[in-house]
Every structure is written in C-alpha cells, then in structure tokens.
C-alpha cells in the first residue's frame, strides 16, 4: 500500500469521526438546492425544514439530481439506507414529508432508471457543501491511486479509457496532457473550463453545484499528469452558486491538505485560483478565455500556436472542460476498461445531455455516448 | 461604498496585485461596488494595473455582463436564451417593454427600472426565467410576474 492511499484512508477515518456522532441512526433530509431550484423556492424550503426539523433527523444540502421538471426535490434517507424522493415540493406540502406519513411515491422514476449515471453518480444525494461526505463515499480515491503511480501511468490509463474532451471538440484528454508535459520549460498551467456559454447547456454548472469535489479531484489528477502546479477554474458570470460552491470546496480541500504543498505525501503541489467570466458565448472558446485572463479584450486568438504549446502568459497550458475532468476520478478509481465499457467504438463513456425547450421533462440526463 | 478617488485607489492597492491578469477581477469588483463601471473608476484601475485606459475601456466594453452606463434603482433581466424565448420569455419581455414604455436595454426616465435581456442564464430547465435585482424566478409567466413587479416597477 502506498503512502497516498494510507493518508487518504486516515483522512476518511477522521471524516467519519467528525460526521458520525451527529448523524448515526438518524434520518437524513437532503434539500436539493441548485441555481435552478432556487428560482422555484428551494432555499425557502431549506429554511422551513431547518426551522421545523423533526426529532432524530438531520439536514443537508445537495445539488439537484437533474430532474428539473420535478423540482424542487427533497430526498429522505432513513438510517438503514432506504431512500424516498419527494418531487415538486412546496412549503405547504412540507408537513407531510416531515411526518413521513402521506408522502407520495416519486413519479417518473424511469427518467433516472433509463440513464447511465457515472459522472453524475450521487448527484442530488452527496452533500455539496461538505467534503466529509464525499470522502466517506470513496472520494479522492482516484487521486490517491493516481499519485501512487507516475504521471505517465495516469496518461496511459486515461488514454486507454478513450476519454475525449466533453467541451465539444472531443480531443483525446490524455494527448493534451502529454502535449503540455512534453514541453520541457515550466511553468505550465491548467485551466478548468466551466464557462459554459452555449445557450441551452447547464451541465457544467450542475456538476459544480452538486459534485464540486469530484471536479476538484479530476482537476488534481489532470494537473499531476500534465505536470502543472498552478490551476485556474474559470466560471461563468451567471453561475453565482457554482462559484460559491467551488470556493467552499477549494477552501475545504486546502484545509485537508488535498490542495497546496505535498498533496497526500506525494510531493506534488497544486495551487488553485477561481476566475469569473463576464458574459458571452465566446468566453468559453479557449483562446478567448486566455485573453480575458490576461486582461485583454474578449476575442479569440489565432491558432497555432495551440494553448498546449503557448497558452496563458505564453506558457504551455492545458484547458479541460469540467465534465471531462469529472470523468477522470472514475477512470482512475475503477479503471479504464470499466469506463470504456459503454459508448461507441471511438467515443467511450457517458455524456450529460441538457434537455430544455419544447420537451415534456426538461433536465439533465447522462447516457452512453452514441445514444440517439 | 467607495465613492471618492482616494478610497478606491487604496482599495485597489490592497486588493489587486499590479499585473495585467488582475484586470477582469478588478472590473468585477467595480461592477459589484457601483452596479456599473464609472469612467473615473476604470481610469484609476488602469493607472493602478499599468494598463492604458483605452485598453481598460476596450476590454470592459467587450463583455456582455458589464454595464458602462448607470442602471436604475431596480434591475430586471428577462432571459431570452433559446429555451426561455420559446417557452414564453418573449411574451414576458414584450409585456414589460410595453408596460414600462421602454425598449430593452434601457432605463425608465424616472431611473426606477432598468430592463435588460439576458442572453442565457443557464437555467434552461426552469424556462422562462426572469431576474429581479439578482433574484431569479423560474417557470415565470406574464401573470405570475405581475405581482412581483407591481411593487418595484409600479406596473
């Protein structure tokens, strides 16, 4: 067993000792609070539940589970692990949920069962504002595994998984890291592209709100593989809640020693800064993003040179999409083969689809690549 | 609230290291502080960061989310992203425009309300979305927003 895995398991023990005394044998009431569900009253529901919390239960905040059409939603987990999801919750209807007497059986569950949730696994259940819950559920295991091997091992594993960039260009992720790594002059940078500028898309925002630590974990693994020690998370101007969830997550990761110097005793360092965009579809285009980070006008650059050769401040820069990076912990944790099981021949894994407009059930669905 | 040049100069010095990469974070700070980007504040920011004022202005005006004109006391933004537009955002915008007698983006002559279109608020699952002073309302309709706006906009 390597030191990184040892340190992580010790960390998980501590997370349990922090959480368990307050929570053991109690019912967990999870309010799914996202940017969207806030607009239909999720915050008010949270405060109402907090005021009238039933005995023997505790309250947590998670991101939404992607069933926008059914929001706001409340997930109740009994001490034995049985779960019940309450949909279209109103303040008036809260009494029934808290009494757990007349609650309705969640409808439309085929929306969930027809999906293949890998990247979004646990979204809507895992606490979005505390690192302990993520750690207790096997979080950062992918990072520990990555740090136990060499960066080349990580690149090889991700190359075998066939992971391609989920921002839309579908460039193989491992090649990007290798490209930046091949240039032997530091410093190199990693930019996490969460500037989701395309009208109609809201998946990156959703990941940041529901699973901020999975994104951080993926970012850490990518930084290790690409040989960077400085990362930027570039978040959309509209995504206020995402930015605050990421800020909290970054702070917690620093406290735990998962960011900063000598991460998990491996000698690998990473410093993270959160940047905010200021509107407009074009900000998500990678060279435009770099321009805005350097204080220039919001305009694309000519390519070549590509960012992996000359990006931020003309240094080698890896730019990965939030969804791409959130897939990386799963690849490292369960192996390339498990990830590549679904998808098509040249596009492996799953993809998160944003459904909205003239559809009956708007929301987010994660399905294997190639699904039509 | 930073209203005079000396306070702003001191705040900039304290908050932002002198390098070009700090321009966008500094513009965000000004925008939050004033609700828009006053010329004099952009000028001070340029001096502090060592960026020509023309370039500060050039960068600032290239962002759709940053205002260079002072807004009214209340800001109403109607999402006109594709999903919102086809789910009723258009009717909401038209209704507000006709009630306020302005054409977005604009401020009413009494400085009470600024009406803007938001290109996409990325809450497409909640379409249509309307924002009033930073608070969003999803699944909005011409009828449901009536009460919300009658107080602030007097409509």
Short mmCIF file of C-alpha atoms in Angstrom, two decimals:
data_model
loop_
_atom_site.label_atom_id
_atom_site.label_comp_id
_atom_site.label_asym_id
_atom_site.label_seq_id
_atom_site.Cartn_x
_atom_site.Cartn_y
_atom_site.Cartn_z
CA UNK A 1 0.00 0.00 0.00
CA UNK A 2 1.38 3.34 -0.93
CA UNK A 3 1.53 6.37 1.30
CA UNK A 4 -1.05 8.34 -0.69
CA UNK A 5 -3.70 5.66 -0.13
CA UNK A 6 -2.71 5.36 3.55
CA UNK A 7 -3.01 9.07 4.13
CA UNK A 8 -6.36 9.14 2.34
CA UNK A 9 -7.80 6.30 4.44
CA UNK A 10 -6.66 8.06 7.60
CA UNK A 11 -8.38 11.19 6.28
CA UNK A 12 -11.55 9.23 5.69
CA UNK A 13 -11.49 7.88 9.26
CA UNK A 14 -11.25 11.43 10.57
CA UNK A 15 -14.12 12.48 8.31
CA UNK A 16 -16.22 9.70 9.83
CA UNK A 17 -15.39 10.70 13.39
CA UNK A 18 -16.42 14.27 12.55
CA UNK A 19 -19.72 13.28 10.96
CA UNK A 20 -20.95 10.11 12.60
CA UNK A 21 -21.65 11.20 16.20
CA UNK A 22 -24.16 13.74 14.94
CA UNK A 23 -25.66 11.52 12.28
CA UNK A 24 -25.59 7.88 13.23
CA UNK A 25 -29.05 6.24 13.33
CA UNK A 26 -30.72 9.41 12.18
CA UNK A 27 -32.86 10.19 9.18
CA UNK A 28 -31.18 12.38 6.63
CA UNK A 29 -33.20 15.08 4.92
CA UNK A 30 -31.47 16.39 1.83
CA UNK A 31 -32.72 19.51 0.10
CA UNK A 32 -31.58 19.72 -3.50
CA UNK A 33 -30.59 23.35 -3.80
CA UNK A 34 -29.23 24.42 -7.18
CA UNK A 35 -29.22 27.66 -9.13
CA UNK A 36 -32.36 26.45 -10.92
CA UNK A 37 -34.29 25.10 -7.96
CA UNK A 38 -33.53 28.32 -6.08
CA UNK A 39 -35.62 30.11 -8.65
CA UNK A 40 -38.61 27.99 -7.67
CA UNK A 41 -38.21 28.20 -3.91
CA UNK A 42 -35.64 25.58 -2.82
CA UNK A 43 -33.91 28.00 -0.44
CA UNK A 44 -37.18 28.83 1.30
CA UNK A 45 -37.86 25.11 1.63
CA UNK A 46 -34.46 24.62 3.20
CA UNK A 47 -35.11 27.28 5.82
CA UNK A 48 -38.61 25.97 6.53
CA UNK A 49 -37.25 22.48 7.14
CA UNK A 50 -34.44 23.85 9.28
CA UNK A 51 -36.98 25.61 11.47
CA UNK A 52 -39.13 22.53 11.96
CA UNK A 53 -36.58 19.74 11.82
CA UNK A 54 -38.17 16.53 13.12
CA UNK A 55 -36.51 14.74 16.03
CA UNK A 56 -33.88 12.20 15.14
CA UNK A 57 -33.05 13.67 11.76
CA UNK A 58 -30.51 16.00 10.24
CA UNK A 59 -30.48 18.34 7.28
CA UNK A 60 -28.05 18.50 4.36
CA UNK A 61 -27.74 20.41 1.08
CA UNK A 62 -27.02 18.67 -2.18
CA UNK A 63 -27.07 19.78 -5.79
CA UNK A 64 -30.07 18.87 -7.91
CA UNK A 65 -30.35 15.39 -9.39
CA UNK A 66 -31.08 16.69 -12.86
CA UNK A 67 -34.83 16.18 -12.97
CA UNK A 68 -35.54 19.89 -13.38
CA UNK A 69 -39.16 19.24 -14.33
CA UNK A 70 -39.79 17.70 -10.89
CA UNK A 71 -38.09 20.36 -8.77
CA UNK A 72 -37.81 21.38 -6.05
CA UNK A 73 -36.94 17.97 -4.70
CA UNK A 74 -36.26 16.61 -1.23
CA UNK A 75 -34.50 13.30 -0.66
CA UNK A 76 -35.15 11.49 2.61
CA UNK A 77 -32.74 8.71 3.60
CA UNK A 78 -33.65 6.56 6.60
CA UNK A 79 -30.92 5.22 8.90
CA UNK A 80 -30.99 1.86 7.13
CA UNK A 81 -30.23 3.49 3.81
CA UNK A 82 -33.72 3.34 2.29
CA UNK A 83 -34.43 6.44 0.24
CA UNK A 84 -37.51 8.29 -0.83
CA UNK A 85 -37.53 11.23 -3.22
CA UNK A 86 -40.22 13.88 -2.89
CA UNK A 87 -40.84 15.89 -6.01
CA UNK A 88 -42.43 19.26 -6.76
CA UNK A 89 -42.19 20.10 -3.08
CA UNK A 90 -43.99 23.17 -1.80
CA UNK A 91 -43.78 24.83 1.59
CA UNK A 92 -47.40 23.85 2.14
CA UNK A 93 -46.63 20.22 1.35
CA UNK A 94 -43.62 20.03 3.65
CA UNK A 95 -45.59 18.91 6.69
CA UNK A 96 -46.39 15.58 5.04
CA UNK A 97 -42.77 14.93 4.19
CA UNK A 98 -41.58 15.75 7.65
CA UNK A 99 -44.24 13.49 9.15
CA UNK A 100 -43.30 10.89 6.55
CA UNK A 101 -46.87 9.71 6.59
CA UNK A 102 -48.63 10.78 3.45
CA UNK A 103 -45.72 11.38 1.14
CA UNK A 104 -46.26 10.45 -2.46
CA UNK A 105 -44.27 7.77 -4.18
CA UNK A 106 -41.91 9.59 -6.52
CA UNK A 107 -43.27 9.63 -10.02
CA UNK A 108 -41.47 9.36 -13.33
CA UNK A 109 -38.58 7.39 -11.91
CA UNK A 110 -37.89 5.96 -15.37
CA UNK A 111 -36.20 9.30 -16.03
CA UNK A 112 -33.49 8.08 -13.67
CA UNK A 113 -33.53 4.35 -14.36
CA UNK A 114 -33.06 4.87 -18.10
CA UNK A 115 -29.85 6.75 -17.52
CA UNK A 116 -26.32 5.54 -17.02
CA UNK A 117 -25.03 7.79 -14.28
CA UNK A 118 -21.27 7.72 -13.99
CA UNK A 119 -20.07 11.30 -13.76
CA UNK A 120 -23.27 12.39 -12.04
CA UNK A 121 -23.37 9.35 -9.76
CA UNK A 122 -24.52 10.54 -6.33
CA UNK A 123 -25.51 13.98 -7.56
CA UNK A 124 -28.52 15.10 -5.55
CA UNK A 125 -27.53 12.91 -2.61
CA UNK A 126 -23.87 13.62 -1.78
CA UNK A 127 -23.54 16.72 0.36
CA UNK A 128 -22.49 19.61 -1.82
CA UNK A 129 -21.19 21.86 0.91
CA UNK A 130 -19.07 19.45 2.99
CA UNK A 131 -16.01 17.48 1.98
CA UNK A 132 -16.55 14.80 4.67
CA UNK A 133 -19.49 13.19 2.94
CA UNK A 134 -17.60 12.93 -0.36
CA UNK A 135 -14.56 11.48 1.42
CA UNK A 136 -16.68 8.95 3.28
CA UNK A 137 -18.12 7.69 -0.02
CA UNK A 138 -14.78 6.90 -1.57
CA UNK A 139 -13.98 10.41 -2.75
CA UNK A 140 -10.40 11.26 -3.74
CA UNK A 141 -9.61 7.54 -4.11
CA UNK A 142 -8.89 8.13 -7.79
CA UNK A 143 -6.43 10.84 -6.81
CA UNK A 144 -4.68 8.58 -4.30
CA UNK A 145 -4.36 5.91 -6.97
CA UNK A 146 -3.01 8.41 -9.47
CA UNK A 147 -0.45 9.75 -7.03
CA UNK A 148 0.71 6.21 -6.24
CA UNK A 149 1.91 5.85 -9.83
CA UNK A 150 3.82 8.11 -12.19
CA UNK A 151 2.19 10.86 -14.28
CA UNK A 152 2.91 8.68 -17.32
CA UNK A 153 0.84 5.88 -15.77
CA UNK A 154 -2.07 8.27 -15.40
CA UNK A 155 -1.77 9.44 -19.00
CA UNK A 156 -1.66 5.82 -20.17
CA UNK A 157 -4.72 4.82 -18.13
CA UNK A 158 -6.75 7.78 -19.42
CA UNK A 159 -5.53 7.13 -22.97
CA UNK A 160 -6.80 3.56 -22.72
CA UNK A 161 -10.15 4.75 -21.41
CA UNK A 162 -10.60 6.70 -24.65
CA UNK A 163 -11.77 9.80 -22.78
CA UNK A 164 -12.35 12.70 -25.14
CA UNK A 165 -12.93 16.37 -24.31
CA UNK A 166 -16.54 16.95 -23.34
CA UNK A 167 -16.49 20.63 -24.21
CA UNK A 168 -17.48 19.80 -27.77
CA UNK A 169 -14.25 19.30 -29.69
CA UNK A 170 -13.77 15.71 -28.45
CA UNK A 171 -10.00 15.93 -28.40
CA UNK A 172 -8.42 12.99 -26.54
CA UNK A 173 -7.73 14.22 -22.99
CA UNK A 174 -4.59 12.19 -22.50
CA UNK A 175 -2.97 13.65 -25.63
CA UNK A 176 -3.48 17.17 -24.34
CA UNK A 177 -1.76 16.38 -21.06
CA UNK A 178 1.05 14.61 -22.85
CA UNK A 179 1.48 17.56 -25.21
CA UNK A 180 1.90 20.05 -22.37
CA UNK A 181 4.13 17.67 -20.48
CA UNK A 182 6.40 17.22 -23.49
CA UNK A 183 7.38 20.88 -23.44
CA UNK A 184 10.21 20.98 -21.03
CA UNK A 185 10.01 24.53 -19.79
CA UNK A 186 7.95 25.48 -16.77
CA UNK A 187 5.72 26.86 -15.54
CA UNK A 188 2.77 25.11 -17.12
CA UNK A 189 -0.85 25.89 -16.34
CA UNK A 190 -4.12 24.04 -16.13
CA UNK A 191 -7.36 25.90 -16.82
CA UNK A 192 -10.66 24.26 -15.98
CA UNK A 193 -13.20 25.49 -18.48
CA UNK A 194 -16.51 25.96 -16.64
CA UNK A 195 -17.50 28.87 -18.87
CA UNK A 196 -20.47 27.14 -20.38
CA UNK A 197 -21.53 29.78 -22.84
CA UNK A 198 -23.83 27.86 -25.14
CA UNK A 199 -27.45 28.83 -24.57
CA UNK A 200 -29.30 25.68 -23.55
CA UNK A 201 -26.44 23.98 -21.76
CA UNK A 202 -26.30 23.75 -17.98
CA UNK A 203 -24.39 20.57 -17.23
CA UNK A 204 -21.10 22.10 -16.01
CA UNK A 205 -22.97 24.37 -13.66
CA UNK A 206 -24.82 21.34 -12.38
CA UNK A 207 -21.60 19.40 -11.72
CA UNK A 208 -20.08 22.34 -9.83
CA UNK A 209 -23.20 22.72 -7.71
CA UNK A 210 -23.72 19.07 -6.93
CA UNK A 211 -20.29 17.46 -7.04
CA UNK A 212 -17.68 20.19 -6.61
CA UNK A 213 -15.19 17.78 -5.08
CA UNK A 214 -15.38 15.32 -7.96
CA UNK A 215 -14.40 18.16 -10.28
CA UNK A 216 -11.55 19.18 -7.95
CA UNK A 217 -10.36 15.59 -7.80
CA UNK A 218 -10.32 15.34 -11.59
CA UNK A 219 -8.51 18.66 -11.80
CA UNK A 220 -5.85 17.40 -9.36
CA UNK A 221 -5.29 14.23 -11.37
CA UNK A 222 -5.05 16.19 -14.63
CA UNK A 223 -2.60 18.65 -13.10
CA UNK A 224 -0.46 15.77 -11.85
CA UNK A 225 -0.49 14.11 -15.27
CA UNK A 226 0.27 17.32 -17.17
CA UNK A 227 2.94 18.40 -14.71
CA UNK A 228 1.38 21.68 -13.68
CA UNK A 229 1.38 23.19 -10.24
CA UNK A 230 -0.95 26.09 -10.91
CA UNK A 231 -4.60 25.69 -11.87
CA UNK A 232 -7.38 28.13 -12.66
CA UNK A 233 -11.07 27.37 -12.51
CA UNK A 234 -12.84 29.69 -14.94
CA UNK A 235 -16.52 30.01 -14.07
CA UNK A 236 -19.35 31.64 -15.97
CA UNK A 237 -20.51 35.06 -14.79
CA UNK A 238 -24.11 33.88 -14.37
CA UNK A 239 -23.16 30.87 -12.26
CA UNK A 240 -23.10 32.56 -8.88
CA UNK A 241 -24.00 29.47 -6.87
CA UNK A 242 -21.50 27.29 -8.73
CA UNK A 243 -18.75 29.75 -7.94
CA UNK A 244 -19.59 29.83 -4.27
CA UNK A 245 -19.82 26.03 -4.03
CA UNK A 246 -16.44 25.73 -5.76
CA UNK A 247 -14.92 28.35 -3.45
CA UNK A 248 -16.10 26.39 -0.43
CA UNK A 249 -14.80 23.13 -1.92
CA UNK A 250 -11.39 24.65 -2.69
CA UNK A 251 -11.15 26.02 0.83
CA UNK A 252 -12.01 22.61 2.32
CA UNK A 253 -9.52 20.85 0.07
CA UNK A 254 -6.78 23.23 1.23
CA UNK A 255 -7.72 22.56 4.86
CA UNK A 256 -7.47 18.82 4.30
CA UNK A 257 -4.16 19.08 2.51
CA UNK A 258 -5.69 17.96 -0.79
CA UNK A 259 -4.53 21.23 -2.33
CA UNK A 260 -1.37 23.15 -1.60
CA UNK A 261 2.01 21.61 -0.94
CA UNK A 262 2.94 17.92 -0.86
CA UNK A 263 -0.54 16.56 -1.58
CA UNK A 264 -1.15 13.20 0.16
CA UNK A 265 2.55 12.94 0.90
CA UNK A 266 3.40 12.56 -2.76
CA UNK A 267 5.49 15.69 -3.19
CA UNK A 268 3.01 17.01 -5.75
CA UNK A 269 1.92 20.65 -5.29
CA UNK A 270 -1.07 22.47 -6.71
CA UNK A 271 -2.35 26.00 -6.17
CA UNK A 272 -5.83 26.89 -7.38
CA UNK A 273 -7.41 30.22 -8.26
CA UNK A 274 -11.04 30.77 -9.20
CA UNK A 275 -11.68 33.22 -12.05
CA UNK A 276 -15.03 34.58 -13.17
CA UNK A 277 -16.03 35.28 -16.77
CA UNK A 278 -18.12 38.28 -17.68
CA UNK A 279 -20.64 37.00 -20.14
CA UNK A 280 -20.91 35.92 -23.69
CA UNK A 281 -20.76 32.66 -25.53
CA UNK A 282 -17.30 33.33 -26.91
CA UNK A 283 -15.70 33.36 -23.43
CA UNK A 284 -15.85 29.57 -23.42
CA UNK A 285 -13.65 29.40 -26.51
CA UNK A 286 -10.29 28.56 -25.04
CA UNK A 287 -8.08 31.26 -26.53
CA UNK A 288 -10.71 33.91 -25.77
CA UNK A 289 -10.69 32.71 -22.21
CA UNK A 290 -6.93 33.08 -22.07
CA UNK A 291 -7.21 36.63 -23.43
CA UNK A 292 -9.68 37.58 -20.72
CA UNK A 293 -7.40 36.08 -18.08
CA UNK A 294 -4.58 38.26 -19.34
CA UNK A 295 -6.66 41.44 -19.23
CA UNK A 296 -7.25 41.68 -22.96
CA UNK A 297 -10.42 42.07 -24.98
CA UNK A 298 -12.83 39.17 -25.14
CA UNK A 299 -11.68 37.96 -28.54
CA UNK A 300 -10.23 34.69 -29.85
CA UNK A 301 -6.58 34.36 -30.80
CA UNK A 302 -5.22 32.95 -33.99
CA UNK A 303 -4.05 29.37 -33.82
CA UNK A 304 -1.44 27.89 -33.99
CA UNK A 305 0.22 28.10 -31.56
CA UNK A 306 -2.20 25.95 -29.62
CA UNK A 307 -2.60 26.56 -25.88
CA UNK A 308 -0.75 23.35 -25.04
CA UNK A 309 2.31 24.99 -26.63
CA UNK A 310 1.76 28.66 -25.84
CA UNK A 311 -1.30 29.43 -23.74
CA UNK A 312 -1.68 31.52 -20.62
CA UNK A 313 1.17 34.09 -20.50
CA UNK A 314 2.59 32.15 -23.47
CA UNK A 315 3.29 29.12 -21.29
CA UNK A 316 2.13 25.57 -22.04
CA UNK A 317 -1.50 25.44 -20.87
CA UNK A 318 -3.90 22.54 -20.63
CA UNK A 319 -7.54 23.56 -20.89
CA UNK A 320 -10.07 20.89 -19.94
CA UNK A 321 -13.83 21.05 -19.68
CA UNK A 322 -15.48 20.49 -16.29
CA UNK A 323 -17.31 17.36 -17.45
CA UNK A 324 -14.12 15.87 -18.90
CA UNK A 325 -12.30 16.35 -15.63
CA UNK A 326 -15.20 14.97 -13.60
CA UNK A 327 -14.89 11.72 -15.57
CA UNK A 328 -11.22 11.34 -14.65
CA UNK A 329 -11.63 10.28 -10.98
CA UNK A 330 -13.93 7.47 -12.12
CA UNK A 331 -11.39 6.24 -14.67
CA UNK A 332 -8.64 6.22 -12.07
CA UNK A 333 -10.83 4.63 -9.41
CA UNK A 334 -12.45 1.86 -11.44
CA UNK A 335 -10.00 1.53 -14.31
CA UNK A 336 -10.02 2.42 -17.99
CA UNK A 337 -11.77 -0.80 -19.01
CA UNK A 338 -14.79 -0.16 -16.79
CA UNK A 339 -15.16 3.37 -18.19
CA UNK A 340 -14.81 2.22 -21.79
CA UNK A 341 -17.49 -0.45 -21.41
CA UNK A 342 -20.18 1.90 -22.68
CA UNK A 343 -20.14 4.21 -25.66
CA UNK A 344 -19.28 3.69 -29.30
CA UNK A 345 -16.07 2.40 -30.86
CA UNK A 346 -14.34 5.74 -30.99
CA UNK A 347 -16.28 7.62 -28.32
CA UNK A 348 -16.19 5.94 -24.94
CA UNK A 349 -18.03 6.60 -21.72
CA UNK A 350 -21.12 8.65 -20.99
CA UNK A 351 -22.28 12.15 -21.86
CA UNK A 352 -24.50 14.51 -19.94
CA UNK A 353 -27.32 15.90 -22.08
CA UNK A 354 -29.10 19.15 -21.24
CA UNK A 355 -32.79 18.91 -22.11
CA UNK A 356 -34.89 22.04 -22.30
CA UNK A 357 -37.26 23.96 -24.52
CA UNK A 358 -40.21 22.15 -26.05
CA UNK A 359 -39.79 18.94 -24.08
CA UNK A 360 -42.06 17.35 -21.55
CA UNK A 361 -39.37 16.73 -18.95
CA UNK A 362 -36.57 19.28 -19.02
CA UNK A 363 -33.47 18.38 -17.07
CA UNK A 364 -30.14 16.62 -17.31
CA UNK A 365 -29.69 13.06 -18.47
CA UNK A 366 -26.45 11.12 -18.53
CA UNK A 367 -26.41 8.45 -21.22
CA UNK A 368 -23.78 6.37 -23.04
CA UNK A 369 -22.02 8.09 -25.94
CA UNK A 370 -23.75 7.40 -29.22
CA UNK A 371 -27.24 7.33 -27.71
CA UNK A 372 -29.78 8.72 -30.14
CA UNK B 1 -19.42 52.15 -0.70
CA UNK B 2 -16.41 53.57 -2.43
CA UNK B 3 -17.37 56.98 -3.72
CA UNK B 4 -14.18 59.01 -3.76
CA UNK B 5 -11.00 58.53 -5.67
CA UNK B 6 -8.70 58.17 -2.69
CA UNK B 7 -10.70 55.35 -1.10
CA UNK B 8 -10.91 53.49 -4.39
CA UNK B 9 -7.19 53.95 -5.02
CA UNK B 10 -6.42 52.49 -1.58
CA UNK B 11 -8.84 49.58 -2.06
CA UNK B 12 -7.38 48.70 -5.44
CA UNK B 13 -3.89 48.76 -4.00
CA UNK B 14 -4.93 46.47 -1.20
CA UNK B 15 -6.98 44.01 -3.25
CA UNK B 16 -5.24 43.69 -6.58
CA UNK B 17 -1.57 42.90 -7.24
CA UNK B 18 -0.15 45.04 -10.03
CA UNK B 19 -0.37 42.76 -13.02
CA UNK B 20 -2.46 42.69 -16.12
CA UNK B 21 -4.19 39.44 -15.20
CA UNK B 22 -5.99 41.30 -12.42
CA UNK B 23 -7.99 43.45 -14.85
CA UNK B 24 -11.06 41.23 -15.13
CA UNK B 25 -11.24 40.55 -11.36
CA UNK B 26 -10.87 44.31 -10.77
CA UNK B 27 -13.64 45.11 -13.26
CA UNK B 28 -15.88 42.60 -11.47
CA UNK B 29 -15.11 44.34 -8.21
CA UNK B 30 -16.01 47.77 -9.63
CA UNK B 31 -19.19 46.39 -11.12
CA UNK B 32 -20.28 44.95 -7.81
CA UNK B 33 -19.35 48.12 -5.96
CA UNK B 34 -21.08 50.61 -8.28
CA UNK B 35 -23.55 48.49 -10.24
CA UNK B 36 -21.76 49.63 -13.39
CA UNK B 37 -18.30 50.77 -14.49
CA UNK B 38 -17.88 54.51 -13.97
CA UNK B 39 -15.28 56.11 -16.27
CA UNK B 40 -13.26 57.57 -13.42
CA UNK B 41 -13.07 54.18 -11.67
CA UNK B 42 -11.87 52.45 -14.84
CA UNK B 43 -9.29 55.18 -15.21
CA UNK B 44 -7.95 54.61 -11.68
CA UNK B 45 -7.89 50.88 -12.29
CA UNK B 46 -5.84 51.36 -15.44
CA UNK B 47 -3.36 53.53 -13.60
CA UNK B 48 -3.11 51.03 -10.77
CA UNK B 49 -2.56 48.00 -13.00
CA UNK B 50 -0.38 49.81 -15.51
CA UNK B 51 -2.79 49.29 -18.40
CA UNK B 52 -3.59 52.12 -20.85
CA UNK B 53 -7.08 53.46 -20.15
CA UNK B 54 -8.11 52.85 -23.74
CA UNK B 55 -7.33 49.17 -23.26
CA UNK B 56 -9.23 49.02 -19.97
CA UNK B 57 -12.22 50.52 -21.74
CA UNK B 58 -11.73 48.20 -24.71
CA UNK B 59 -11.69 45.12 -22.51
CA UNK B 60 -14.57 46.32 -20.33
CA UNK B 61 -16.89 47.02 -23.24
CA UNK B 62 -16.22 43.63 -24.81
CA UNK B 63 -18.14 41.85 -22.02
CA UNK B 64 -21.88 41.50 -22.25
CA UNK B 65 -22.32 41.30 -18.47
CA UNK B 66 -20.57 44.55 -17.62
CA UNK B 67 -22.51 47.82 -17.79
CA UNK B 68 -20.83 51.10 -18.55
CA UNK B 69 -24.00 53.12 -18.00
CA UNK B 70 -25.52 53.68 -14.60
CA UNK B 71 -28.58 51.45 -14.13
CA UNK B 72 -31.87 52.36 -12.45
CA UNK B 73 -32.72 51.54 -8.85
CA UNK B 74 -34.09 48.14 -9.83
CA UNK B 75 -32.70 45.85 -12.49
CA UNK B 76 -34.99 43.48 -14.35
CA UNK B 77 -33.46 40.95 -16.69
CA UNK B 78 -35.54 38.69 -18.87
CA UNK B 79 -33.77 35.60 -20.12
CA UNK B 80 -34.07 35.40 -23.89
CA UNK B 81 -31.90 32.33 -24.35
CA UNK B 82 -33.39 29.86 -26.80
CA UNK B 83 -35.33 27.74 -24.29
CA UNK B 84 -36.72 30.76 -22.45
CA UNK B 85 -37.57 32.56 -25.68
CA UNK B 86 -39.70 29.71 -26.99
CA UNK B 87 -41.27 28.98 -23.60
CA UNK B 88 -42.74 32.44 -23.06
CA UNK B 89 -39.75 34.70 -22.34
CA UNK B 90 -40.60 36.69 -25.43
CA UNK B 91 -44.14 37.46 -24.22
CA UNK B 92 -42.77 38.49 -20.82
CA UNK B 93 -40.24 40.82 -22.40
CA UNK B 94 -42.86 42.36 -24.69
CA UNK B 95 -45.24 42.83 -21.79
CA UNK B 96 -42.59 44.55 -19.65
CA UNK B 97 -41.48 46.74 -22.53
CA UNK B 98 -44.97 47.93 -23.20
CA UNK B 99 -45.75 48.49 -19.52
CA UNK B 100 -42.52 50.38 -18.89
CA UNK B 101 -42.66 52.10 -22.29
CA UNK B 102 -39.00 51.39 -22.97
CA UNK B 103 -37.18 49.04 -25.29
CA UNK B 104 -34.55 46.83 -23.62
CA UNK B 105 -31.79 47.55 -22.81
CA UNK B 106 -32.97 50.80 -21.29
CA UNK B 107 -33.83 52.59 -18.08
CA UNK B 108 -37.14 54.32 -17.36
CA UNK B 109 -36.89 58.15 -17.40
CA UNK B 110 -37.51 58.26 -13.64
CA UNK B 111 -34.47 55.99 -13.07
CA UNK B 112 -36.64 53.46 -11.35
CA UNK B 113 -36.18 50.36 -13.51
CA UNK B 114 -33.56 49.12 -15.92
CA UNK B 115 -34.84 46.45 -18.29
CA UNK B 116 -32.34 44.14 -19.95
CA UNK B 117 -32.31 40.93 -21.90
CA UNK B 118 -30.09 38.18 -20.53
CA UNK B 119 -28.59 36.16 -23.39
CA UNK B 120 -28.86 32.96 -21.31
CA UNK B 121 -28.98 32.49 -17.56
CA UNK B 122 -28.29 28.77 -17.96
CA UNK B 123 -31.39 27.74 -16.06
CA UNK B 124 -32.96 26.37 -19.22
CA UNK B 125 -34.77 23.63 -17.29
CA UNK B 126 -36.74 26.34 -15.50
CA UNK B 127 -37.63 28.34 -18.60
CA UNK B 128 -38.74 31.04 -18.82
CA UNK B 129 -36.60 32.83 -16.26
CA UNK B 130 -36.84 36.42 -15.02
CA UNK B 131 -34.37 38.11 -12.71
CA UNK B 132 -35.23 40.97 -10.40
CA UNK B 133 -32.36 42.60 -8.51
CA UNK B 134 -30.31 39.40 -8.52
CA UNK B 135 -33.11 37.02 -7.52
CA UNK B 136 -34.33 34.62 -10.18
CA UNK B 137 -37.84 33.37 -10.76
CA UNK B 138 -38.18 30.23 -12.82
CA UNK B 139 -41.25 28.90 -14.66
CA UNK B 140 -42.36 32.51 -14.92
CA UNK B 141 -45.34 33.75 -16.89
CA UNK B 142 -46.82 37.13 -17.73
CA UNK B 143 -49.37 36.58 -14.97
CA UNK B 144 -47.03 35.23 -12.32
CA UNK B 145 -44.59 38.13 -12.57
CA UNK B 146 -47.29 40.75 -12.31
CA UNK B 147 -47.32 40.80 -8.50
CA UNK B 148 -43.58 40.69 -8.25
CA UNK B 149 -43.13 43.77 -10.36
CA UNK B 150 -46.10 45.84 -9.28
CA UNK B 151 -44.25 46.90 -6.16
CA UNK B 152 -40.88 47.87 -7.63
CA UNK B 153 -41.87 48.96 -11.08
CA UNK B 154 -45.25 50.43 -10.36
CA UNK B 155 -46.82 48.45 -13.19
#
